[in-house]
PDB file of C-alpha atoms in Angstrom:
ATOM      1  CA  VAL A   1     -29.125 -12.711 -27.562  1.00 97.00           C
ATOM      2  CA  THR A   2     -29.094 -12.231 -31.599  1.00 97.00           C
ATOM      3  CA  GLY A   3     -25.575 -12.346 -33.177  1.00 95.00           C
ATOM      4  CA  ALA A   4     -24.774 -14.978 -30.401  1.00 95.00           C
ATOM      5  CA  ASN A   5     -21.998 -16.275 -32.128  1.00 93.00           C
ATOM      6  CA  GLY A   6     -20.344 -13.283 -32.920  1.00 94.00           C
ATOM      7  CA  PHE A   7     -17.330 -11.300 -31.563  1.00 96.00           C
ATOM      8  CA  ILE A   8     -19.491  -9.344 -28.989  1.00 97.00           C
ATOM      9  CA  GLY A   9     -22.065 -12.168 -28.754  1.00 97.00           C
ATOM     10  CA  ARG A  10     -20.014 -14.648 -27.275  1.00 96.00           C
ATOM     11  CA  SER A  11     -19.118 -12.525 -24.354  1.00 97.00           C
ATOM     12  CA  VAL A  12     -22.599 -11.220 -24.031  1.00 98.00           C
ATOM     13  CA  CYS A  13     -23.771 -14.784 -23.690  1.00 97.00           C
ATOM     14  CA  GLU A  14     -20.831 -15.744 -21.599  1.00 97.00           C
ATOM     15  CA  ALA A  15     -21.407 -13.443 -18.996  1.00 97.00           C
ATOM     16  CA  LEU A  16     -25.519 -13.741 -18.764  1.00 97.00           C
ATOM     17  CA  GLN A  17     -24.567 -17.298 -18.273  1.00 96.00           C
ATOM     18  CA  GLN A  18     -22.380 -16.399 -15.091  1.00 96.00           C
ATOM     19  CA  ARG A  19     -25.079 -14.012 -13.663  1.00 96.00           C
ATOM     20  CA  GLY A  20     -27.378 -17.127 -14.021  1.00 96.00           C
ATOM     21  CA  TYR A  21     -29.409 -16.058 -16.621  1.00 96.00           C
ATOM     22  CA  ARG A  22     -31.216 -18.491 -18.954  1.00 95.00           C
ATOM     23  CA  VAL A  23     -29.790 -17.381 -22.564  1.00 96.00           C
ATOM     24  CA  ARG A  24     -31.556 -17.937 -26.099  1.00 95.00           C
ATOM     25  CA  ARG A  25     -29.383 -17.625 -28.703  1.00 95.00           C
ATOM     26  CA  ALA A  26     -30.368 -16.459 -32.181  1.00 95.00           C
ATOM     27  CA  VAL A  27     -27.694 -17.193 -34.813  1.00 94.00           C
ATOM     28  CA  ARG A  28     -28.108 -16.886 -38.598  1.00 90.00           C
ATOM     29  CA  LYS A  29     -26.759 -20.427 -39.628  1.00 85.00           C
ATOM     30  CA  PRO A  30     -26.997 -23.606 -37.391  1.00 76.00           C
ATOM     31  CA  GLY A  31     -23.558 -24.210 -36.246  1.00 70.00           C
ATOM     32  CA  GLY A  32     -21.402 -26.083 -33.138  1.00 59.00           C
ATOM     33  CA  GLU A  33     -23.483 -24.776 -30.664  1.00 53.00           C
ATOM     34  CA  ALA A  34     -26.832 -26.421 -31.799  1.00 49.00           C
ATOM     35  CA  SER A  35     -29.218 -27.027 -28.551  1.00 62.00           C
ATOM     36  CA  ALA A  36     -32.840 -26.260 -27.627  1.00 63.00           C
ATOM     37  CA  GLU A  37     -31.907 -22.989 -26.667  1.00 88.00           C
ATOM     38  CA  THR A  38     -30.113 -21.986 -30.172  1.00 92.00           C
ATOM     39  CA  PHE A  39     -32.304 -20.894 -33.088  1.00 92.00           C
ATOM     40  CA  ALA A  40     -31.106 -20.520 -36.567  1.00 93.00           C
ATOM     41  CA  ILE A  41     -33.229 -17.665 -37.797  1.00 93.00           C
ATOM     42  CA  GLY A  42     -31.572 -17.149 -41.311  1.00 92.00           C
ATOM     43  CA  ASN A  43     -31.105 -14.122 -43.142  1.00 92.00           C
ATOM     44  CA  ILE A  44     -32.159 -10.924 -41.115  1.00 94.00           C
ATOM     45  CA  ASP A  45     -34.548  -8.451 -42.952  1.00 94.00           C
ATOM     46  CA  GLU A  46     -38.334  -7.354 -42.690  1.00 95.00           C
ATOM     47  CA  GLN A  47     -39.674 -11.000 -43.509  1.00 95.00           C
ATOM     48  CA  THR A  48     -37.306 -12.972 -40.663  1.00 96.00           C
ATOM     49  CA  ASP A  49     -39.442 -15.121 -38.327  1.00 95.00           C
ATOM     50  CA  TRP A  50     -38.683 -14.352 -34.932  1.00 96.00           C
ATOM     51  CA  ALA A  51     -41.633 -16.302 -33.286  1.00 92.00           C
ATOM     52  CA  GLY A  52     -39.683 -19.342 -31.994  1.00 90.00           C
ATOM     53  CA  ALA A  53     -36.958 -17.557 -30.974  1.00 94.00           C
ATOM     54  CA  LEU A  54     -38.842 -14.983 -28.907  1.00 96.00           C
ATOM     55  CA  SER A  55     -41.337 -17.586 -26.766  1.00 94.00           C
ATOM     56  CA  GLY A  56     -40.799 -17.031 -23.170  1.00 94.00           C
ATOM     57  CA  VAL A  57     -38.405 -14.327 -23.553  1.00 97.00           C
ATOM     58  CA  ASP A  58     -38.111 -11.575 -21.104  1.00 97.00           C
ATOM     59  CA  ALA A  59     -35.676  -9.522 -22.661  1.00 98.00           C
ATOM     60  CA  VAL A  60     -33.628  -9.116 -26.098  1.00 98.00           C
ATOM     61  CA  ILE A  61     -30.164  -7.684 -26.900  1.00 98.00           C
ATOM     62  CA  HIS A  62     -29.882  -7.132 -30.325  1.00 98.00           C
ATOM     63  CA  LEU A  63     -26.487  -7.406 -31.873  1.00 98.00           C
ATOM     64  CA  ALA A  64     -26.869  -9.001 -35.010  1.00 95.00           C
ATOM     65  CA  ALA A  65     -26.304  -6.703 -37.746  1.00 94.00           C
ATOM     66  CA  ARG A  66     -24.744  -5.695 -41.258  1.00 91.00           C
ATOM     67  CA  VAL A  67     -21.372  -4.053 -40.419  1.00 86.00           C
ATOM     68  CA  HIS A  68     -18.479  -2.594 -41.932  1.00 68.00           C
ATOM     69  CA  VAL A  69     -17.941  -4.543 -45.407  1.00 61.00           C
ATOM     70  CA  MET A  70     -14.315  -4.012 -46.033  1.00 53.00           C
ATOM     71  CA  HIS A  71     -14.871  -4.883 -49.902  1.00 60.00           C
ATOM     72  CA  GLU A  72     -18.272  -3.772 -50.814  1.00 61.00           C
ATOM     73  CA  ARG A  73     -19.917  -5.273 -53.347  1.00 73.00           C
ATOM     74  CA  ALA A  74     -23.284  -4.166 -53.257  1.00 72.00           C
ATOM     75  CA  ALA A  75     -24.189  -1.950 -55.859  1.00 75.00           C
ATOM     76  CA  ASP A  76     -26.264   0.154 -53.457  1.00 85.00           C
ATOM     77  CA  PRO A  77     -24.738  -0.066 -50.079  1.00 85.00           C
ATOM     78  CA  LEU A  78     -27.066   1.890 -47.980  1.00 91.00           C
ATOM     79  CA  ALA A  79     -30.221  -0.252 -49.419  1.00 94.00           C
ATOM     80  CA  GLU A  80     -28.307  -3.341 -47.905  1.00 92.00           C
ATOM     81  CA  PHE A  81     -27.547  -1.732 -45.043  1.00 95.00           C
ATOM     82  CA  ARG A  82     -31.042  -0.716 -44.551  1.00 96.00           C
ATOM     83  CA  ARG A  83     -32.224  -3.987 -45.194  1.00 95.00           C
ATOM     84  CA  VAL A  84     -31.013  -5.497 -42.698  1.00 95.00           C
ATOM     85  CA  ASN A  85     -30.390  -3.099 -40.083  1.00 97.00           C
ATOM     86  CA  VAL A  86     -33.359  -0.873 -40.354  1.00 97.00           C
ATOM     87  CA  ALA A  87     -35.953  -3.352 -41.564  1.00 97.00           C
ATOM     88  CA  GLY A  88     -34.436  -6.333 -39.925  1.00 97.00           C
ATOM     89  CA  THR A  89     -34.288  -4.307 -36.396  1.00 98.00           C
ATOM     90  CA  GLU A  90     -37.964  -3.318 -36.770  1.00 98.00           C
ATOM     91  CA  CYS A  91     -39.169  -6.841 -37.650  1.00 98.00           C
ATOM     92  CA  LEU A  92     -37.724  -7.814 -34.455  1.00 98.00           C
ATOM     93  CA  ALA A  93     -38.887  -5.227 -32.175  1.00 98.00           C
ATOM     94  CA  ARG A  94     -42.434  -5.829 -33.455  1.00 98.00           C
ATOM     95  CA  ALA A  95     -42.076  -9.254 -33.138  1.00 98.00           C
ATOM     96  CA  ALA A  96     -40.801  -9.053 -29.587  1.00 98.00           C
ATOM     97  CA  ALA A  97     -43.674  -6.773 -28.619  1.00 98.00           C
ATOM     98  CA  ALA A  98     -45.820  -9.455 -29.992  1.00 97.00           C
ATOM     99  CA  ALA A  99     -44.361 -12.152 -27.839  1.00 97.00           C
ATOM    100  CA  GLY A 100     -44.452 -10.184 -24.703  1.00 97.00           C
ATOM    101  CA  VAL A 101     -41.272  -9.291 -24.405  1.00 98.00           C
ATOM    102  CA  LYS A 102     -40.651  -6.271 -21.917  1.00 98.00           C
ATOM    103  CA  ARG A 103     -37.331  -4.860 -23.032  1.00 98.00           C
ATOM    104  CA  LEU A 104     -35.003  -4.802 -26.206  1.00 98.00           C
ATOM    105  CA  GLY A 105     -31.371  -3.824 -25.706  1.00 98.00           C
ATOM    106  CA  TYR A 106     -30.022  -2.288 -29.111  1.00 98.00           C
ATOM    107  CA  VAL A 107     -26.538  -1.987 -29.945  1.00 98.00           C
ATOM    108  CA  SER A 108     -26.358   0.773 -32.037  1.00 98.00           C
ATOM    109  CA  SER A 109     -22.978   2.676 -32.877  1.00 98.00           C
ATOM    110  CA  VAL A 110     -20.962   5.916 -32.032  1.00 98.00           C
ATOM    111  CA  LYS A 111     -20.791   6.443 -35.940  1.00 97.00           C
ATOM    112  CA  VAL A 112     -24.668   7.936 -35.126  1.00 98.00           C
ATOM    113  CA  ASN A 113     -23.215  10.637 -33.412  1.00 98.00           C
ATOM    114  CA  GLY A 114     -20.414  11.495 -36.301  1.00 97.00           C
ATOM    115  CA  GLU A 115     -17.026  10.191 -36.963  1.00 95.00           C
ATOM    116  CA  ALA A 116     -14.286  12.486 -35.108  1.00 96.00           C
ATOM    117  CA  THR A 117     -14.236  14.616 -32.139  1.00 97.00           C
ATOM    118  CA  GLY A 118     -12.191  18.083 -31.896  1.00 94.00           C
ATOM    119  CA  PRO A 119      -9.541  19.207 -29.198  1.00 93.00           C
ATOM    120  CA  GLY A 120     -11.498  18.829 -25.827  1.00 93.00           C
ATOM    121  CA  GLU A 121     -14.580  17.681 -27.329  1.00 97.00           C
ATOM    122  CA  LYS A 122     -16.509  14.825 -26.516  1.00 98.00           C
ATOM    123  CA  PHE A 123     -19.674  13.105 -28.051  1.00 98.00           C
ATOM    124  CA  THR A 124     -22.749  12.836 -25.721  1.00 98.00           C
ATOM    125  CA  GLU A 125     -26.170  11.436 -26.052  1.00 98.00           C
ATOM    126  CA  GLU A 126     -27.653  15.019 -26.432  1.00 97.00           C
ATOM    127  CA  ASP A 127     -25.716  15.595 -29.660  1.00 97.00           C
ATOM    128  CA  ALA A 128     -27.463  16.196 -32.993  1.00 97.00           C
ATOM    129  CA  PRO A 129     -26.830  12.700 -34.791  1.00 97.00           C
ATOM    130  CA  ALA A 130     -24.286  13.314 -37.718  1.00 97.00           C
ATOM    131  CA  PRO A 131     -23.787  10.064 -39.129  1.00 97.00           C
ATOM    132  CA  GLN A 132     -21.316   9.871 -42.354  1.00 94.00           C
ATOM    133  CA  ASP A 133     -21.628   6.676 -44.037  1.00 93.00           C
ATOM    134  CA  PRO A 134     -24.276   4.076 -44.880  1.00 94.00           C
ATOM    135  CA  TYR A 135     -23.086   2.019 -41.654  1.00 95.00           C
ATOM    136  CA  GLY A 136     -23.925   4.760 -39.742  1.00 96.00           C
ATOM    137  CA  VAL A 137     -26.975   6.495 -41.511  1.00 97.00           C
ATOM    138  CA  SER A 138     -28.896   2.838 -40.807  1.00 97.00           C
ATOM    139  CA  LYS A 139     -27.959   2.357 -37.216  1.00 98.00           C
ATOM    140  CA  TYR A 140     -29.568   6.252 -36.800  1.00 98.00           C
ATOM    141  CA  GLU A 141     -32.662   4.813 -38.887  1.00 98.00           C
ATOM    142  CA  ALA A 142     -32.957   1.779 -36.821  1.00 98.00           C
ATOM    143  CA  GLU A 143     -33.084   3.854 -33.573  1.00 98.00           C
ATOM    144  CA  GLN A 144     -35.479   5.834 -35.001  1.00 98.00           C
ATOM    145  CA  ALA A 145     -37.464   2.818 -36.067  1.00 98.00           C
ATOM    146  CA  LEU A 146     -37.272   1.153 -32.608  1.00 98.00           C
ATOM    147  CA  ARG A 147     -38.744   4.498 -31.087  1.00 98.00           C
ATOM    148  CA  ALA A 148     -41.541   4.539 -33.014  1.00 98.00           C
ATOM    149  CA  VAL A 149     -42.040   0.757 -32.025  1.00 98.00           C
ATOM    150  CA  ALA A 150     -41.985   1.763 -28.599  1.00 98.00           C
ATOM    151  CA  ARG A 151     -44.415   4.623 -28.649  1.00 98.00           C
ATOM    152  CA  GLU A 152     -46.860   2.289 -30.402  1.00 98.00           C
ATOM    153  CA  THR A 153     -46.291  -0.856 -28.347  1.00 98.00           C
ATOM    154  CA  GLY A 154     -44.949  -0.261 -25.039  1.00 97.00           C
ATOM    155  CA  LEU A 155     -41.991  -2.371 -25.375  1.00 98.00           C
ATOM    156  CA  GLU A 156     -38.949  -0.834 -23.634  1.00 98.00           C
ATOM    157  CA  ILE A 157     -36.163   0.157 -25.856  1.00 98.00           C
ATOM    158  CA  VAL A 158     -32.111   0.835 -24.605  1.00 98.00           C
ATOM    159  CA  ILE A 159     -30.092   2.029 -27.262  1.00 98.00           C
ATOM    160  CA  VAL A 160     -26.408   1.499 -26.776  1.00 98.00           C
ATOM    161  CA  ARG A 161     -23.913   3.306 -28.744  1.00 98.00           C
ATOM    162  CA  PRO A 162     -20.120   1.913 -28.237  1.00 98.00           C
ATOM    163  CA  PRO A 163     -16.801   3.486 -30.123  1.00 97.00           C
ATOM    164  CA  LEU A 164     -14.501   0.753 -31.301  1.00 96.00           C
ATOM    165  CA  VAL A 165     -14.888  -2.649 -29.525  1.00 97.00           C
ATOM    166  CA  TYR A 166     -11.664  -4.908 -28.853  1.00 98.00           C
ATOM    167  CA  GLY A 167     -10.909  -7.891 -26.754  1.00 98.00           C
ATOM    168  CA  PRO A 168      -9.927 -11.400 -27.988  1.00 97.00           C
ATOM    169  CA  GLY A 169     -11.272 -12.549 -31.081  1.00 96.00           C
ATOM    170  CA  VAL A 170     -11.342  -9.085 -32.465  1.00 96.00           C
ATOM    171  CA  LYS A 171     -11.430  -8.469 -36.131  1.00 92.00           C
ATOM    172  CA  GLY A 172     -11.138  -5.643 -38.886  1.00 89.00           C
ATOM    173  CA  ASN A 173      -8.715  -2.600 -37.961  1.00 89.00           C
ATOM    174  CA  PHE A 174      -7.672  -3.596 -34.435  1.00 94.00           C
ATOM    175  CA  ARG A 175      -6.581  -7.020 -35.468  1.00 95.00           C
ATOM    176  CA  GLN A 176      -4.718  -5.551 -38.469  1.00 93.00           C
ATOM    177  CA  MET A 177      -2.760  -3.205 -36.126  1.00 94.00           C
ATOM    178  CA  LEU A 178      -1.759  -6.495 -34.030  1.00 96.00           C
ATOM    179  CA  LYS A 179      -0.599  -8.229 -37.127  1.00 96.00           C
ATOM    180  CA  VAL A 180       1.670  -4.918 -37.853  1.00 95.00           C
ATOM    181  CA  LEU A 181       2.995  -4.882 -34.434  1.00 96.00           C
ATOM    182  CA  ALA A 182       3.774  -8.314 -34.549  1.00 95.00           C
ATOM    183  CA  SER A 183       5.945  -8.112 -37.347  1.00 95.00           C
ATOM    184  CA  GLY A 184       8.059  -5.624 -36.253  1.00 94.00           C
ATOM    185  CA  VAL A 185       7.800  -3.125 -38.975  1.00 95.00           C
ATOM    186  CA  PRO A 186       8.183   0.365 -38.140  1.00 96.00           C
ATOM    187  CA  LEU A 187       5.556   2.387 -38.018  1.00 95.00           C
ATOM    188  CA  PRO A 188       5.465   6.681 -38.554  1.00 95.00           C
ATOM    189  CA  LEU A 189       3.046   7.487 -35.626  1.00 95.00           C
ATOM    190  CA  ALA A 190       5.131   8.921 -32.927  1.00 96.00           C
ATOM    191  CA  SER A 191       4.306  12.469 -33.516  1.00 95.00           C
ATOM    192  CA  VAL A 192       0.397  11.483 -33.316  1.00 95.00           C
ATOM    193  CA  HIS A 193      -1.217  13.481 -30.810  1.00 94.00           C
ATOM    194  CA  ASN A 194      -5.156  12.172 -30.724  1.00 96.00           C
ATOM    195  CA  LEU A 195      -7.198  10.812 -28.193  1.00 97.00           C
ATOM    196  CA  ARG A 196      -9.618   7.934 -29.008  1.00 97.00           C
ATOM    197  CA  SER A 197     -12.470   6.361 -26.573  1.00 98.00           C
ATOM    198  CA  LEU A 198     -12.496   2.235 -26.834  1.00 98.00           C
ATOM    199  CA  ILE A 199     -14.607  -0.405 -25.212  1.00 98.00           C
ATOM    200  CA  TYR A 200     -13.461  -3.881 -24.000  1.00 98.00           C
ATOM    201  CA  VAL A 201     -15.816  -6.148 -25.185  1.00 98.00           C
ATOM    202  CA  GLU A 202     -16.216  -7.631 -21.540  1.00 98.00           C
ATOM    203  CA  ASN A 203     -16.825  -4.030 -20.357  1.00 98.00           C
ATOM    204  CA  LEU A 204     -19.335  -3.695 -23.234  1.00 98.00           C
ATOM    205  CA  ALA A 205     -21.172  -7.168 -22.220  1.00 98.00           C
ATOM    206  CA  ASP A 206     -21.714  -5.860 -18.808  1.00 98.00           C
ATOM    207  CA  ALA A 207     -22.876  -2.845 -19.858  1.00 98.00           C
ATOM    208  CA  LEU A 208     -25.614  -4.496 -21.952  1.00 98.00           C
ATOM    209  CA  ILE A 209     -26.686  -6.693 -19.101  1.00 98.00           C
ATOM    210  CA  ALA A 210     -26.903  -3.348 -16.983  1.00 98.00           C
ATOM    211  CA  CYS A 211     -28.930  -1.746 -20.179  1.00 98.00           C
ATOM    212  CA  ALA A 212     -31.236  -5.102 -20.043  1.00 98.00           C
ATOM    213  CA  THR A 213     -32.047  -5.676 -16.450  1.00 97.00           C
ATOM    214  CA  HIS A 214     -31.875  -1.710 -14.794  1.00 98.00           C
ATOM    215  CA  PRO A 215     -35.275  -0.247 -14.099  1.00 97.00           C
ATOM    216  CA  ALA A 216     -34.013   2.996 -15.017  1.00 98.00           C
ATOM    217  CA  ALA A 217     -32.621   2.216 -18.346  1.00 98.00           C
ATOM    218  CA  ALA A 218     -35.768   1.963 -20.108  1.00 98.00           C
ATOM    219  CA  ASP A 219     -36.200   4.172 -23.223  1.00 97.00           C
ATOM    220  CA  GLN A 220     -32.460   5.751 -22.695  1.00 98.00           C
ATOM    221  CA  THR A 221     -29.763   6.224 -24.681  1.00 98.00           C
ATOM    222  CA  TYR A 222     -26.101   5.343 -23.569  1.00 98.00           C
ATOM    223  CA  LEU A 223     -22.821   6.233 -25.011  1.00 98.00           C
ATOM    224  CA  VAL A 224     -20.435   3.452 -23.266  1.00 98.00           C
ATOM    225  CA  SER A 225     -16.514   3.678 -22.887  1.00 98.00           C
ATOM    226  CA  ASP A 226     -13.794   2.158 -20.997  1.00 98.00           C
ATOM    227  CA  GLY A 227     -13.313   5.581 -19.402  1.00 96.00           C
ATOM    228  CA  GLU A 228     -10.086   5.880 -20.353  1.00 96.00           C
ATOM    229  CA  ASP A 229      -9.096   7.550 -23.699  1.00 97.00           C
ATOM    230  CA  ALA A 230      -5.806   6.838 -25.058  1.00 97.00           C
ATOM    231  CA  SER A 231      -3.942   8.209 -28.324  1.00 97.00           C
ATOM    232  CA  THR A 232      -2.811   6.055 -31.052  1.00 96.00           C
ATOM    233  CA  PRO A 233       0.865   5.773 -30.057  1.00 96.00           C
ATOM    234  CA  VAL A 234      -0.106   5.023 -26.506  1.00 97.00           C
ATOM    235  CA  LEU A 235      -2.007   2.151 -27.571  1.00 97.00           C
ATOM    236  CA  LEU A 236       0.586   1.037 -30.082  1.00 97.00           C
ATOM    237  CA  ARG A 237       3.402   1.091 -27.130  1.00 97.00           C
ATOM    238  CA  VAL A 238       1.160  -1.027 -24.342  1.00 97.00           C
ATOM    239  CA  LEU A 239       0.146  -3.417 -27.091  1.00 97.00           C
ATOM    240  CA  GLY A 240       3.554  -4.097 -28.346  1.00 96.00           C
ATOM    241  CA  LYS A 241       4.807  -4.287 -24.961  1.00 96.00           C
ATOM    242  CA  ALA A 242       2.102  -7.001 -24.287  1.00 95.00           C
ATOM    243  CA  LEU A 243       2.864  -8.873 -27.259  1.00 95.00           C
ATOM    244  CA  GLY A 244       6.385  -8.970 -26.809  1.00 94.00           C
ATOM    245  CA  LYS A 245       7.295  -6.848 -29.943  1.00 95.00           C
ATOM    246  CA  PRO A 246       7.793  -3.498 -28.683  1.00 95.00           C
ATOM    247  CA  ALA A 247       6.564  -0.528 -31.221  1.00 96.00           C
ATOM    248  CA  TRP A 248       8.760   1.077 -33.488  1.00 96.00           C
ATOM    249  CA  LEU A 249       7.414   4.380 -33.913  1.00 97.00           C
ATOM    250  CA  LEU A 250       9.103   7.150 -36.067  1.00 96.00           C
ATOM    251  CA  PRO A 251       8.130  10.992 -35.734  1.00 95.00           C
ATOM    252  CA  VAL A 252       6.444  11.697 -39.217  1.00 94.00           C
ATOM    253  CA  PRO A 253       4.352  14.799 -39.219  1.00 92.00           C
ATOM    254  CA  ALA A 254       0.582  13.880 -39.053  1.00 89.00           C
ATOM    255  CA  GLY A 255      -0.251  16.582 -41.967  1.00 90.00           C
ATOM    256  CA  TRP A 256       2.248  14.493 -44.181  1.00 91.00           C
ATOM    257  CA  LEU A 257       0.595  11.342 -43.230  1.00 91.00           C
ATOM    258  CA  LYS A 258      -2.539  12.632 -44.309  1.00 89.00           C
ATOM    259  CA  ALA A 259      -1.752  13.743 -47.495  1.00 91.00           C
ATOM    260  CA  LEU A 260       0.368  10.618 -48.436  1.00 90.00           C
ATOM    261  CA  ALA A 261      -3.142   8.414 -47.229  1.00 86.00           C
ATOM    262  CA  GLY A 262      -5.465  10.936 -49.529  1.00 88.00           C
ATOM    263  CA  LEU A 263      -3.075  10.356 -52.225  1.00 88.00           C
ATOM    264  CA  ALA A 264      -3.192   6.568 -51.751  1.00 86.00           C
ATOM    265  CA  GLY A 265      -6.988   6.560 -51.469  1.00 85.00           C
ATOM    266  CA  LYS A 266      -6.866   5.854 -47.611  1.00 83.00           C
ATOM    267  CA  ARG A 267      -7.885   9.110 -46.156  1.00 83.00           C
ATOM    268  CA  ALA A 268     -10.822   7.450 -44.036  1.00 82.00           C
ATOM    269  CA  ALA A 269      -8.451   4.451 -42.686  1.00 80.00           C
ATOM    270  CA  ALA A 270      -5.914   7.503 -41.599  1.00 85.00           C
ATOM    271  CA  ASP A 271      -8.417   9.552 -39.835  1.00 85.00           C
ATOM    272  CA  ARG A 272      -9.004   6.689 -37.585  1.00 83.00           C
ATOM    273  CA  LEU A 273      -5.275   6.418 -36.688  1.00 87.00           C
ATOM    274  CA  LEU A 274      -4.875  10.084 -36.784  1.00 93.00           C
ATOM    275  CA  GLY A 275      -8.015  11.477 -35.472  1.00 94.00           C
ATOM    276  CA  SER A 276      -9.411  12.032 -32.143  1.00 97.00           C
ATOM    277  CA  LEU A 277     -13.279  10.300 -31.241  1.00 97.00           C
ATOM    278  CA  ARG A 278     -14.063  10.442 -27.552  1.00 98.00           C
ATOM    279  CA  VAL A 279     -17.483   9.993 -25.816  1.00 98.00           C
ATOM    280  CA  GLU A 280     -18.854  11.075 -22.575  1.00 98.00           C
ATOM    281  CA  SER A 281     -19.839   7.946 -20.685  1.00 97.00           C
ATOM    282  CA  GLY A 282     -21.061   9.833 -17.676  1.00 97.00           C
ATOM    283  CA  LYS A 283     -24.789   9.384 -18.390  1.00 98.00           C
ATOM    284  CA  ILE A 284     -24.909   5.121 -17.886  1.00 98.00           C
ATOM    285  CA  ARG A 285     -22.329   5.406 -14.968  1.00 98.00           C
ATOM    286  CA  GLY A 286     -24.549   7.960 -12.926  1.00 98.00           C
ATOM    287  CA  GLN A 287     -28.423   6.383 -14.069  1.00 98.00           C
ATOM    288  CA  LEU A 288     -27.073   2.736 -13.560  1.00 98.00           C
ATOM    289  CA  GLN A 289     -24.136   3.004 -11.286  1.00 97.00           C
ATOM    290  CA  TRP A 290     -22.404   1.138 -13.834  1.00 98.00           C
ATOM    291  CA  MET A 291     -18.772   0.976 -14.163  1.00 98.00           C
ATOM    292  CA  PRO A 292     -16.323  -1.097 -16.416  1.00 98.00           C
ATOM    293  CA  PRO A 293     -15.175  -4.058 -14.466  1.00 98.00           C
ATOM    294  CA  HIS A 294     -12.059  -4.016 -16.530  1.00 98.00           C
ATOM    295  CA  THR A 295      -9.396  -1.231 -16.941  1.00 98.00           C
ATOM    296  CA  LEU A 296      -7.975  -0.242 -20.345  1.00 97.00           C
ATOM    297  CA  GLN A 297      -4.875  -1.729 -19.554  1.00 97.00           C
ATOM    298  CA  GLN A 298      -6.073  -5.003 -18.290  1.00 98.00           C
ATOM    299  CA  GLY A 299      -8.369  -5.079 -21.998  1.00 98.00           C
ATOM    300  CA  LEU A 300      -5.391  -4.686 -23.992  1.00 97.00           C
ATOM    301  CA  GLN A 301      -3.006  -7.180 -22.251  1.00 97.00           C
ATOM    302  CA  ALA A 302      -6.347  -9.555 -22.664  1.00 98.00           C
ATOM    303  CA  THR A 303      -6.392  -8.702 -26.351  1.00 98.00           C
ATOM    304  CA  ALA A 304      -2.322  -9.307 -26.963  1.00 97.00           C
ATOM    305  CA  GLU A 305      -2.137 -12.427 -24.645  1.00 96.00           C
ATOM    306  CA  TRP A 306      -4.775 -13.621 -27.031  1.00 97.00           C
ATOM    307  CA  TYR A 307      -2.983 -12.573 -29.963  1.00 97.00           C
ATOM    308  CA  ARG A 308       0.444 -14.313 -29.001  1.00 94.00           C
ATOM    309  CA  THR A 309      -1.410 -17.511 -28.267  1.00 94.00           C
ATOM    310  CA  GLU A 310      -3.286 -17.495 -31.616  1.00 92.00           C
ATOM    311  CA  HIS A 311      -0.035 -17.057 -33.508  1.00 86.00           C
ATOM    312  CA  TYR A 312       2.527 -18.723 -31.164  1.00 74.00           C
ATOM    313  CA  LEU A 313       4.349 -15.321 -30.696  1.00 73.00           C
TER     314      LEU A 313
END
């Protein structure tokens, strides 16, 4: 498991161990989990030496990536994303094939499909890719590079495109949402009528294990989700209740909010709060007989309880 000490990586490793698998962890820097089965591989790019970490491995779950950078400092962000996410992933795949690894599961992103879905629409695996930002472009190019390696070497590739992943330890916008809810600040979002797909981190870990082990998953691409889409107001109300801080939502027209966000240079953030992004996860359920082990309600409850404990609420 690459990125084994990250938000998703920790859940994946724990779930694998619970099922009796021997887990080899690849991390960028040595830390508190140093052991014979933990390898510090340094920076991920086209020159990373994966040989030691891959020796004797049957399958790889590749999570390590350059993800969204809140305060981007790179002069050429796309080049930086490509160095890690495209060249680094191809380097890993070629090293895996050379080491005799049978399968590589790659965690891509729904951003390969696009940024939003229209009323009544859901993204599917058959849609033409339409990445909109450097991160999404790099994930799509990595998928293409992996397929090329698969054709050349016979390495089995499984691509998984999750939407927003949440759970205990979550960072980024979801954690910020919890922080705002906990503060009790009123939010002008009662009039938002959107739907968004999410996936609880333990559900994603379960899906990734299925993708790494199920014979039918070889060379497939899957969209995954909790299977229960929710609007922003519903998410806020469920999380607020679980936090013991009921959401205080005010009715303000979504059009006004978009206009104000545009003036403030926050249009992308507003689109995530106000727009819809839904995925159809029927393919993985049908082909792999996979069902998420936790409901959306259970995932949100666990996330809120973690946040309450972290911040003594």
